[in-house]
Amino acid sequence: MMVSEAQKRAAAKYNREKMVQRVVRFSPNERDLLAHLDAQPNKAGYLKALIRADMEQSRE
């Protein structure tokens, strides 16, 4: 399915106005962490689940 230019512009506008992005950098000493993250099929979902679990643990 082809995406129209209007759909691309709308998606870009939505992302620009509604979404927030963060960047994580890994040093060469953290290759094991990067490899583990790369092995996850849904990286964003994995990171969000870790953060939610940490937040829940902090409440206890």
Coordinates of C-alpha atoms in Angstrom, one line a residue:
M1 CA 0.0 0.0 0.0
M2 CA 1.3 3.4 -1.0
V3 CA 1.3 6.2 1.5
S4 CA 0.3 9.6 0.1
E5 CA 2.3 12.7 0.7
A6 CA -0.6 14.1 2.7
Q7 CA -0.5 11.1 5.0
K8 CA 3.3 11.5 5.4
R9 CA 2.8 15.2 6.3
A10 CA 0.0 14.4 8.7
A11 CA 2.1 11.7 10.5
A12 CA 5.1 14.0 10.7
K13 CA 3.0 16.8 12.1
Y14 CA 1.5 14.4 14.7
N15 CA 4.9 13.1 15.7
R16 CA 6.3 16.6 16.0
E17 CA 3.4 17.9 18.1
K18 CA 2.4 14.9 20.3
M19 CA 5.3 12.5 20.6
V20 CA 8.5 12.8 22.7
Q21 CA 11.8 11.0 21.7
R22 CA 14.8 10.2 23.9
V23 CA 18.2 8.9 22.8
V24 CA 20.3 6.4 24.7
R25 CA 24.0 6.0 23.9
F26 CA 26.0 2.9 24.8
S27 CA 29.7 2.9 25.3
P28 CA 31.9 0.0 24.0
N29 CA 32.0 -1.3 27.6
E30 CA 28.2 -1.8 27.5
R31 CA 28.0 -4.1 24.5
D32 CA 26.2 -6.7 26.6
L33 CA 23.4 -4.2 27.4
L34 CA 23.1 -3.2 23.7
A35 CA 23.1 -6.9 22.6
H36 CA 20.3 -7.7 25.1
L37 CA 18.3 -4.7 23.9
D38 CA 18.8 -5.6 20.3
A39 CA 17.6 -9.1 21.0
Q40 CA 14.2 -7.8 22.0
P41 CA 11.5 -7.8 19.2
N42 CA 9.8 -4.7 20.6
K43 CA 12.5 -2.4 22.0
A44 CA 10.3 0.5 23.0
G45 CA 7.8 -1.9 24.7
Y46 CA 10.6 -3.6 26.5
L47 CA 12.0 -0.3 27.8
K48 CA 8.6 1.0 28.8
A49 CA 7.9 -2.3 30.7
L50 CA 11.1 -1.9 32.6
I51 CA 10.4 1.7 33.5
R52 CA 6.8 0.7 34.6
A53 CA 8.2 -2.1 36.8
D54 CA 10.7 0.2 38.3
M55 CA 8.0 2.8 39.0
E56 CA 5.8 0.2 40.6
Q57 CA 8.7 -1.1 42.8
S58 CA 9.4 2.5 43.9
R59 CA 5.9 2.9 45.2
E60 CA 6.2 0.0 47.5

